[in-house]
Structure formats: C-alpha cells, structure tokens
Coordinates of C-alpha atoms in Angstrom, one line a residue:
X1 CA 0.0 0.0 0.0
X2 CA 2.6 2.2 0.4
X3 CA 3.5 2.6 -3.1
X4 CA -0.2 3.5 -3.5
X5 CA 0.0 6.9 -1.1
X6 CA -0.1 10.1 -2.9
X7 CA 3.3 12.4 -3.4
X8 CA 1.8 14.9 -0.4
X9 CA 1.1 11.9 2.4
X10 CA 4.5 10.5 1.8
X11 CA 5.9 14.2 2.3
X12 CA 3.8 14.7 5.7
X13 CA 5.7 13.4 8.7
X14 CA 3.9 13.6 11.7
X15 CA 2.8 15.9 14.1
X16 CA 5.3 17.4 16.9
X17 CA 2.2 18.6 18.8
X18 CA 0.2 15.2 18.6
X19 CA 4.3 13.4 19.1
X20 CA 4.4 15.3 22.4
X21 CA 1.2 14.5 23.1
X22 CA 0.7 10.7 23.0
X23 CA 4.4 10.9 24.8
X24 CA 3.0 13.2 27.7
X25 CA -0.1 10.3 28.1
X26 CA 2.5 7.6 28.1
X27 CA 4.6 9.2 30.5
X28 CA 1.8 10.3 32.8
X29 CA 3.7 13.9 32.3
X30 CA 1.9 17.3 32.2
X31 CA 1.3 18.0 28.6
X32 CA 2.4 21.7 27.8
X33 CA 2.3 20.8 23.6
X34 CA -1.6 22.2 23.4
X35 CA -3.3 24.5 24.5
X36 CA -6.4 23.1 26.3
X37 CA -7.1 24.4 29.8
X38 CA -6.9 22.1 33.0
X39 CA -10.5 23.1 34.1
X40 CA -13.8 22.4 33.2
X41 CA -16.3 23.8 30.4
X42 CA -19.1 26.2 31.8
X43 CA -21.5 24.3 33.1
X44 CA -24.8 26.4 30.8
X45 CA -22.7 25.1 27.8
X46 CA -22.7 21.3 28.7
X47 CA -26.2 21.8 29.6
X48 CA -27.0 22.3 26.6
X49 CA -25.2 19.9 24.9
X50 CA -26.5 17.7 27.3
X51 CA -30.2 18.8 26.8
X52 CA -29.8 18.6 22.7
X53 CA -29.1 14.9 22.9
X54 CA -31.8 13.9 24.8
X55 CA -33.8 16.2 22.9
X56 CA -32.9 13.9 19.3
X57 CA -31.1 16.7 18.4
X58 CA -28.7 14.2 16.7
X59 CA -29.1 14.5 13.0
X60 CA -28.2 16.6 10.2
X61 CA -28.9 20.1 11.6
X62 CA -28.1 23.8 10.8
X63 CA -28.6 26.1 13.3
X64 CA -29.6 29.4 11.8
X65 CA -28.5 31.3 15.6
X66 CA -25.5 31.0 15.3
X67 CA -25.3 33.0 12.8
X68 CA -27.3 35.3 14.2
X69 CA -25.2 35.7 16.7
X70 CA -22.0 35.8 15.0
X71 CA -23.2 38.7 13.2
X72 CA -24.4 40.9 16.0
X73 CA -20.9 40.0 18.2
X74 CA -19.1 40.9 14.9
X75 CA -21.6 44.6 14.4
X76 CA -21.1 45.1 18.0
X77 CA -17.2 44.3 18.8
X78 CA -15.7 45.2 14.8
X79 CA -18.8 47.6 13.8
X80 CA -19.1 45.1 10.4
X81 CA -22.1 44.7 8.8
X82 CA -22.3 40.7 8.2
X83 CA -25.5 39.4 6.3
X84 CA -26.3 35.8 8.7
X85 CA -27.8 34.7 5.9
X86 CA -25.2 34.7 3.4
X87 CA -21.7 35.1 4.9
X88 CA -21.4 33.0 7.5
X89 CA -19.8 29.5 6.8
X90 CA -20.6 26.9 9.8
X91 CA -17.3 24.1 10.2
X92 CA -16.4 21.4 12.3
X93 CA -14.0 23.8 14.1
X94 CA -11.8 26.7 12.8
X95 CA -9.6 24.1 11.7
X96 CA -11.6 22.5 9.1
X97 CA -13.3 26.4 8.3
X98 CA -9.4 27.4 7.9
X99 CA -9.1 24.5 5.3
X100 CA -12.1 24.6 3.4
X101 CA -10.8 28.3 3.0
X102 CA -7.8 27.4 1.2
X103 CA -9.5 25.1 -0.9
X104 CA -12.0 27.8 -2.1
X105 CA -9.2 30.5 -3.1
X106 CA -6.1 28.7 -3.5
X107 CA -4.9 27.3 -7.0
X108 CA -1.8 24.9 -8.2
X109 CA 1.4 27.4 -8.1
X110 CA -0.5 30.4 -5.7
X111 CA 1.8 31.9 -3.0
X112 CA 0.6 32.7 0.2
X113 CA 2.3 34.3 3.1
X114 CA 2.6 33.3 6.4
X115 CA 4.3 34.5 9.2
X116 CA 7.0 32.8 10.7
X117 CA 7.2 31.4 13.6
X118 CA 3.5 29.7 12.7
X119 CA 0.9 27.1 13.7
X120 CA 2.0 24.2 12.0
X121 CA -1.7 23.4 10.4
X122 CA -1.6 26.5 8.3
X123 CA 1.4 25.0 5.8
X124 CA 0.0 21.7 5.2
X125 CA -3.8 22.7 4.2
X126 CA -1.7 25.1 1.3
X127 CA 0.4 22.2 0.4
X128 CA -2.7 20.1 0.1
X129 CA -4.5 22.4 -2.1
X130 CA -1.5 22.8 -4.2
X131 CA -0.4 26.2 -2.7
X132 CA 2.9 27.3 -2.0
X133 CA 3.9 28.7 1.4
X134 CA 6.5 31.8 1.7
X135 CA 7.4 32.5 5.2
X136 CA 7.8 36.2 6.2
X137 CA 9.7 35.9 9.8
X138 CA 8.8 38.0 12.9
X139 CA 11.6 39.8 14.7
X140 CA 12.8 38.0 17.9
X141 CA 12.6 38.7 20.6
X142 CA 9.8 40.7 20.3
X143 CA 8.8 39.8 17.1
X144 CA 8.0 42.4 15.4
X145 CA 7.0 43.0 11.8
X146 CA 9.4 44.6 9.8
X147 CA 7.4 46.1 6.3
X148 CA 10.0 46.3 4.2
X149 CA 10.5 42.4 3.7
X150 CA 6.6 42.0 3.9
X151 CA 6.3 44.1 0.8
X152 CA 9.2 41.8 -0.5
X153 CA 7.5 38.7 -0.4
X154 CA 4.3 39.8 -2.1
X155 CA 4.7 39.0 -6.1
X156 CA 2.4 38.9 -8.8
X157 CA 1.6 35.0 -7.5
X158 CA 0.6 35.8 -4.2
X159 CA -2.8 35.3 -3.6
X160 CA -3.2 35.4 0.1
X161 CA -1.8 36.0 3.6
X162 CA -2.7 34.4 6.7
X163 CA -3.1 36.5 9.8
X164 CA -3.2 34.9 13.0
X165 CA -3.7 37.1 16.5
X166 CA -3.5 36.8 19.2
X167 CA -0.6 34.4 17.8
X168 CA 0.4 30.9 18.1
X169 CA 2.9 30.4 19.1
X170 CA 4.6 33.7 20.1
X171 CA 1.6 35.3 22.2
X172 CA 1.7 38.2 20.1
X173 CA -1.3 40.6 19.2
X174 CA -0.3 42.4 16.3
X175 CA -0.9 46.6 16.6
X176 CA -3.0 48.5 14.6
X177 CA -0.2 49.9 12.9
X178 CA 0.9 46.5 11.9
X179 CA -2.9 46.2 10.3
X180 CA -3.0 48.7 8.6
X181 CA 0.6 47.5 7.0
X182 CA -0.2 44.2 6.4
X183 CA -4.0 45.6 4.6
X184 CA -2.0 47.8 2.4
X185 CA -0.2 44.8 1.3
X186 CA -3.5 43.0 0.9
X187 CA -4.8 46.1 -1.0
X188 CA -1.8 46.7 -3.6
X189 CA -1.7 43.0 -4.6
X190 CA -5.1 42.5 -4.8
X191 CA -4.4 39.6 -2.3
X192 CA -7.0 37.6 0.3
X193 CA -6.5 37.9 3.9
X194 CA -7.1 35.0 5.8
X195 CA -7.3 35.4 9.7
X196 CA -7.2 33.0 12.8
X197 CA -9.0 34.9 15.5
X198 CA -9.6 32.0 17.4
X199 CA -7.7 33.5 21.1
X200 CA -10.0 36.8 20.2
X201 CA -10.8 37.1 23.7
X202 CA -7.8 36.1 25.3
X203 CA -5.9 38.9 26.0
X204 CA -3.7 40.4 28.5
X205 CA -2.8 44.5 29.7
X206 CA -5.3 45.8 28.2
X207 CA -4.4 44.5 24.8
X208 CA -7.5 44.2 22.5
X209 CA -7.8 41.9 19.4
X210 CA -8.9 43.9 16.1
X211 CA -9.6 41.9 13.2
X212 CA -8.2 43.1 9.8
X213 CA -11.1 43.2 8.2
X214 CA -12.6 46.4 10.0
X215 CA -10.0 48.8 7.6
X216 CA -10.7 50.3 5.1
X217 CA -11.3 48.4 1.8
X218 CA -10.7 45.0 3.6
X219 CA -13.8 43.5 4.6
X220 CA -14.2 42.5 0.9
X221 CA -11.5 40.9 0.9
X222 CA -11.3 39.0 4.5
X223 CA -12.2 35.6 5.3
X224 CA -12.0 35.5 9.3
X225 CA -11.9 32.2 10.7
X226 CA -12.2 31.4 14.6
X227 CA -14.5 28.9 17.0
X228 CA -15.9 28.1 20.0
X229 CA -12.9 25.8 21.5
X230 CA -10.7 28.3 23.0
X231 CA -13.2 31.1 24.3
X232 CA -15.4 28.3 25.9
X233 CA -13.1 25.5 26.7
X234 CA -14.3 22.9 24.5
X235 CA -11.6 21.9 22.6
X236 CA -12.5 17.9 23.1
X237 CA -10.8 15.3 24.9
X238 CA -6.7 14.4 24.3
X239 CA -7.8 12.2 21.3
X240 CA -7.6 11.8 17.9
X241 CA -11.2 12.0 17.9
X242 CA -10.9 15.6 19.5
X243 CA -12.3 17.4 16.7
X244 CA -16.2 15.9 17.7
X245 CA -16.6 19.0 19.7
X246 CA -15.7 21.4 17.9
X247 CA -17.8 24.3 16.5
X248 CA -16.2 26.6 13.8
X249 CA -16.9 29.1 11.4
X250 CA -16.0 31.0 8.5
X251 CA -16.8 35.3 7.8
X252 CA -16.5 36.2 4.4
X253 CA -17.8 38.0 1.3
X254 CA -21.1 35.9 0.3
X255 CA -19.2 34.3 -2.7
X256 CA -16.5 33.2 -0.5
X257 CA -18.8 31.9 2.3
X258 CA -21.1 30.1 -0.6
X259 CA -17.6 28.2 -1.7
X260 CA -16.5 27.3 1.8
X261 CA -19.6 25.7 2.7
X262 CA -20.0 23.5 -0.4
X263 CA -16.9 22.6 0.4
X264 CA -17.5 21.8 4.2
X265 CA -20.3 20.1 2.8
X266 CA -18.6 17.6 1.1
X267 CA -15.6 17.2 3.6
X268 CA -17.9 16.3 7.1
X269 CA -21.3 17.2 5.6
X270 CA -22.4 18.8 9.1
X271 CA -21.2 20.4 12.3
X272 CA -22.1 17.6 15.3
X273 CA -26.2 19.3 16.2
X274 CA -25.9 19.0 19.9
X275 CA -22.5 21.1 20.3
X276 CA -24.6 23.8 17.3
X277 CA -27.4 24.1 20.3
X278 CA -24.5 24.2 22.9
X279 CA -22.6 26.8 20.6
X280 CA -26.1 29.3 20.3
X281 CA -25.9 29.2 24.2
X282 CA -22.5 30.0 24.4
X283 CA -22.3 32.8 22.0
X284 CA -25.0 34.5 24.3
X285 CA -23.3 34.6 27.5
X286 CA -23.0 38.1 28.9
X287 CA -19.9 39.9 28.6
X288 CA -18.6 39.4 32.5
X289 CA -17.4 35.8 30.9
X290 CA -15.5 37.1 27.9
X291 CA -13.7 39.3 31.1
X292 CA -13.0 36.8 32.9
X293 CA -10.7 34.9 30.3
X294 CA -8.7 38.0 30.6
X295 CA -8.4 37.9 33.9
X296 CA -11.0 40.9 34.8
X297 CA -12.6 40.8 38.0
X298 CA -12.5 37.4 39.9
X299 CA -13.2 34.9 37.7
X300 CA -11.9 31.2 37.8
X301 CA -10.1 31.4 34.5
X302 CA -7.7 34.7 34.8
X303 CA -5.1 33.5 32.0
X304 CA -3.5 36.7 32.9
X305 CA -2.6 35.7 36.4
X306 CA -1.6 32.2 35.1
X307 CA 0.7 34.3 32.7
X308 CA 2.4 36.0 35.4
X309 CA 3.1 33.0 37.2
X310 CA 4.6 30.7 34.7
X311 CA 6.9 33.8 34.0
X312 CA 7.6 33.8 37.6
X313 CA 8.1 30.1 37.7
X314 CA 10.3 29.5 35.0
X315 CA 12.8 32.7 35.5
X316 CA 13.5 31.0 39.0
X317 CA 15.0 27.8 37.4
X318 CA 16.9 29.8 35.0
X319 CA 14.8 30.2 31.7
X320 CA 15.1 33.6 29.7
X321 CA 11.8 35.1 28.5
X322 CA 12.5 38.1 26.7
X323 CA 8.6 38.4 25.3
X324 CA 6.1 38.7 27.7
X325 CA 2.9 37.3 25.8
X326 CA 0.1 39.8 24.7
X327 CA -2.4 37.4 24.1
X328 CA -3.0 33.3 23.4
X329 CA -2.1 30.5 25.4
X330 CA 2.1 30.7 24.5
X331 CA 4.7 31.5 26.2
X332 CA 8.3 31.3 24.3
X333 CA 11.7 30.7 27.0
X334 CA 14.9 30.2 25.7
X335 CA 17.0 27.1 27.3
X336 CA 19.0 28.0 30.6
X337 CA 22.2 28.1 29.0
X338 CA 23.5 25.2 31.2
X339 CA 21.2 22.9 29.7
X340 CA 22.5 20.2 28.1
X341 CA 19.3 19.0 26.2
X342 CA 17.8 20.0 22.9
X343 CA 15.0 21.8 22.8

C-alpha cells in the first residue's frame, strides 16, 4: 500500500504537537504541547449539549443562531455589517473552516504568506490544495514585523496572507499599525487575507484583538476564521477523535462563504447538532465571561494571572523570557544556558 500513497502523504511526517502529546499520556507527564485548559467547560454550555441529545437533536442540523449571533458579536465588537444569511460559513472547528478556506481560493502554483514562527496546520492545508507557502519571519525577541520584507514577499503569485492574532505560538497581538501595514499589502496586490482569530478574547494588559477586516477596503477581501474551542473551553478530549466537539466558522464576502460551505459540505457534511445548540448558548453569554478569560474581575479562568506566574516560575529555574505574551495560550523561554538538552 505504500507505493499507493499520494506524493503529499509520503511528504507529511507527523505531528510534533500530537508526538508530544501521546508521549506526555504515556509518561503520565503534564502536557504543555496544546493548548487546552486544566479546568472544566461552563456548566450552561454542557447543559445544553446535554439537553440537545436527549432532545434527538442528533441528525443533520443547521442552526440558523449561530449565525445570528456571529453577526451581531461581529456589528457590535468590529462595527461590520455581516449578512447571517449569506456570509457565514458553519465548520467542524476553525480548523476545518481554515481549510475549506484554502481550498475555495487557493490554485496549483499560488503563493501565500505566512508569518513565521507559525501554527503548524496552516502550511499543510496550502500544500494540500497545491499552494505554495512563503514565510515572512517575525523579529525575535519581540517579534516584530518589519514592512520592508513584507512588501518583499508579495509578487504577482501571491494570492493570500494568513493572519493569525493573538498568535500561536509567540503570544503576540499584532498593533493597529501592523494592520494597517499588512492591509496595504492586501490592498496593492489584490491579495486575500485570511485570519485566525480564534484567542480573540484572550488577551492580557489591556491589549484588545482587532480583526483586519474592519480597515478600510478590507472586509471585501477577508475571510476571518475562529470557534468556539478556545473562548469556551471545549476543545474535546486528548484524542484523535478531538475534533467531535468542535464548533467553527467562517466570515466572508457571500461568494466566498457560498464556496466554503459546499466545500464543508462535502468534507464532514455537518457540524455535530448537539455542540450547534451548545454553541447558540455559548455565544449569548454576557460579557462578564468574555472578562473573565482576561483575567478581569474574579473569575476562575484569569489566564493573565496564570501568565504571570509561569513567567515567575520558570525565571527562577533559569529560563530567559524576553517576550512577555500579549495574548493566546504561549509562552516562548529560551534554554538556561546550562542545559544540556535539545530543545
């Protein structure tokens, strides 16, 4: 069978994330490869979930609310005017949305940019669609964007960036100013951008996300993909099966939207219908619990606090963190330079 697997599975190795992972289960060690949270879901959102399955909410479903909702969170937060009906794309988590992205814009021999360091998914779903990746690397240590070789790496093949922040893995939350750079790149190349906004509400001192798409001239060309996993800690079990409880979606121009849903369609056919009930309740919760991930007021999930203290923690045993993180679930600490072990 081997000789039977196509040029791009033989090329695939596997995952360092899912490596570290099944290693961390076999050694009965504390996993720091993803970022899942060590406590529990809220307890309205399981409810729900709950609820949906014993109401035979178990078969093909859409659930119109959620788009709904996305639409108002995205009026209210981004002031963008997003038709429910039209340009809202509902996934098996932002994962699958980010995919079925690619596959609606990307040809054989199209460019798109990334930023480098990057989450690993991002470079396979443009190999698979026959895309070519071109990294654009971040300044360490505190990685910053430097527009002179972003402009460099746009070319008349380039046919879309990918924008992820808060970023994985570096915790950074790119600026305004770094928008408004990266849009005019977008703009003068005629190029897509496609964002990861999944940690939108994860940030830290008084950082606030703002998606790409509110500048001008740029909602018309933005696909914004994010879920429910992180903001609502759902990301499903340790397994390969995680994916189950996942609830994603794709933003986009109506065209767009209409492409990534027939192609959703034909990759999983439907998002899971209990976690789509679960998902309406979650995207109404009132905006003390979107505080609370950022460690406002007195919350049980202050990922600000837990910042501070794995800072703390591993300065004492002689790591050097030179970035404190803006945003996500990442942390970046170089090796104490008496260690003797590889990274």
């Amino acid at each position: 069978m081997e000789g039977k697997l196509s040029s791009v599975a033989k090329n695939f190795t596997p995952s360092p994330i899912q490596e570290l992972s099944q290693l961390a289960q076999r050694c009965n060690a504390i996993n720091l490869a993803e970022g899942f949270p060590d406590f529990p879901a809220p307890p309205c959102i399981k409810e729900a979930a709950v609820s949906a399955i014993n109401n035979d909410f178990n078969q093909y479903r859409h659930v119109q609310g959620i788009c709904d909702q996305l639409a108002l969170k995205m009026k209210k937060t981004h002031g963008l005017d997003v038709n429910p009906l039209t340009d809202i794309a509902i996934c098996c988590g932002q994962s699958e949305a980010f995919a079925a992205a690619i596959f609606s814009i990307i040809n054989q021999g199209d460019e798109v940019l990334l930023f480098d360091p990057c989450y690993e998914t991002y470079e396979g779903c443009i190999t698979l669609a026959g895309g070519i990746p071109v990294y654009v690397a971040l300044e360490p240590p505190q990685w910053t964007l430097d527009p002179e070789k972003l402009m460099r790496s746009f070319t008349s093949r380039t046919k879309a960036i990918v924008l992820n922040s808060p970023h994985n893995p570096t915790g950074k939350v790119f600026s305004r100013d770094e928008l408004e750079i990266i849009a005019e790149g977008c703009r003068r190349w005629d190029c897509v951008a496609l964002t990861d906004e999944v940690y939108e509400y994860i940030t830290y001192d008084n950082q606030k996300h703002e998606t790409i798409a509110k500048l001008p001239g740029m909602q018309e060309r933005t696909i914004i993909t994010s879920s429910l996993s992180k903001t609502f800690s759902v990301t499903g079990p340790n397994t390969k099966a995680s994916h189950r409880w996942r609830i994603g979606w794709a933003i986009a121009p109506a065209s767009a939207a209409s492409a990534i849903q027939n192609i959703h369609i034909r990759i999983t056919d439907s998002a899971p219908a209990p976690f789509q009930e679960a998902a309406l309740t979650a995207l109404r919760s009132p905006i003390e619990y979107f505080e609370t991930l950022r460690g406002v007021g007195s919350g049980r999930m202050e990922y600000e606090l837990k910042r501070d203290f794995c800072m703390k923690l591993l300065g004492s045993v002689g790591f050097r963190i030179q970035f404190k993180p803006q945003g996500s679930l990442f942390l970046f600490a170089e090796l104490p330079k008496d260690c003797l072990l590889s990274d």
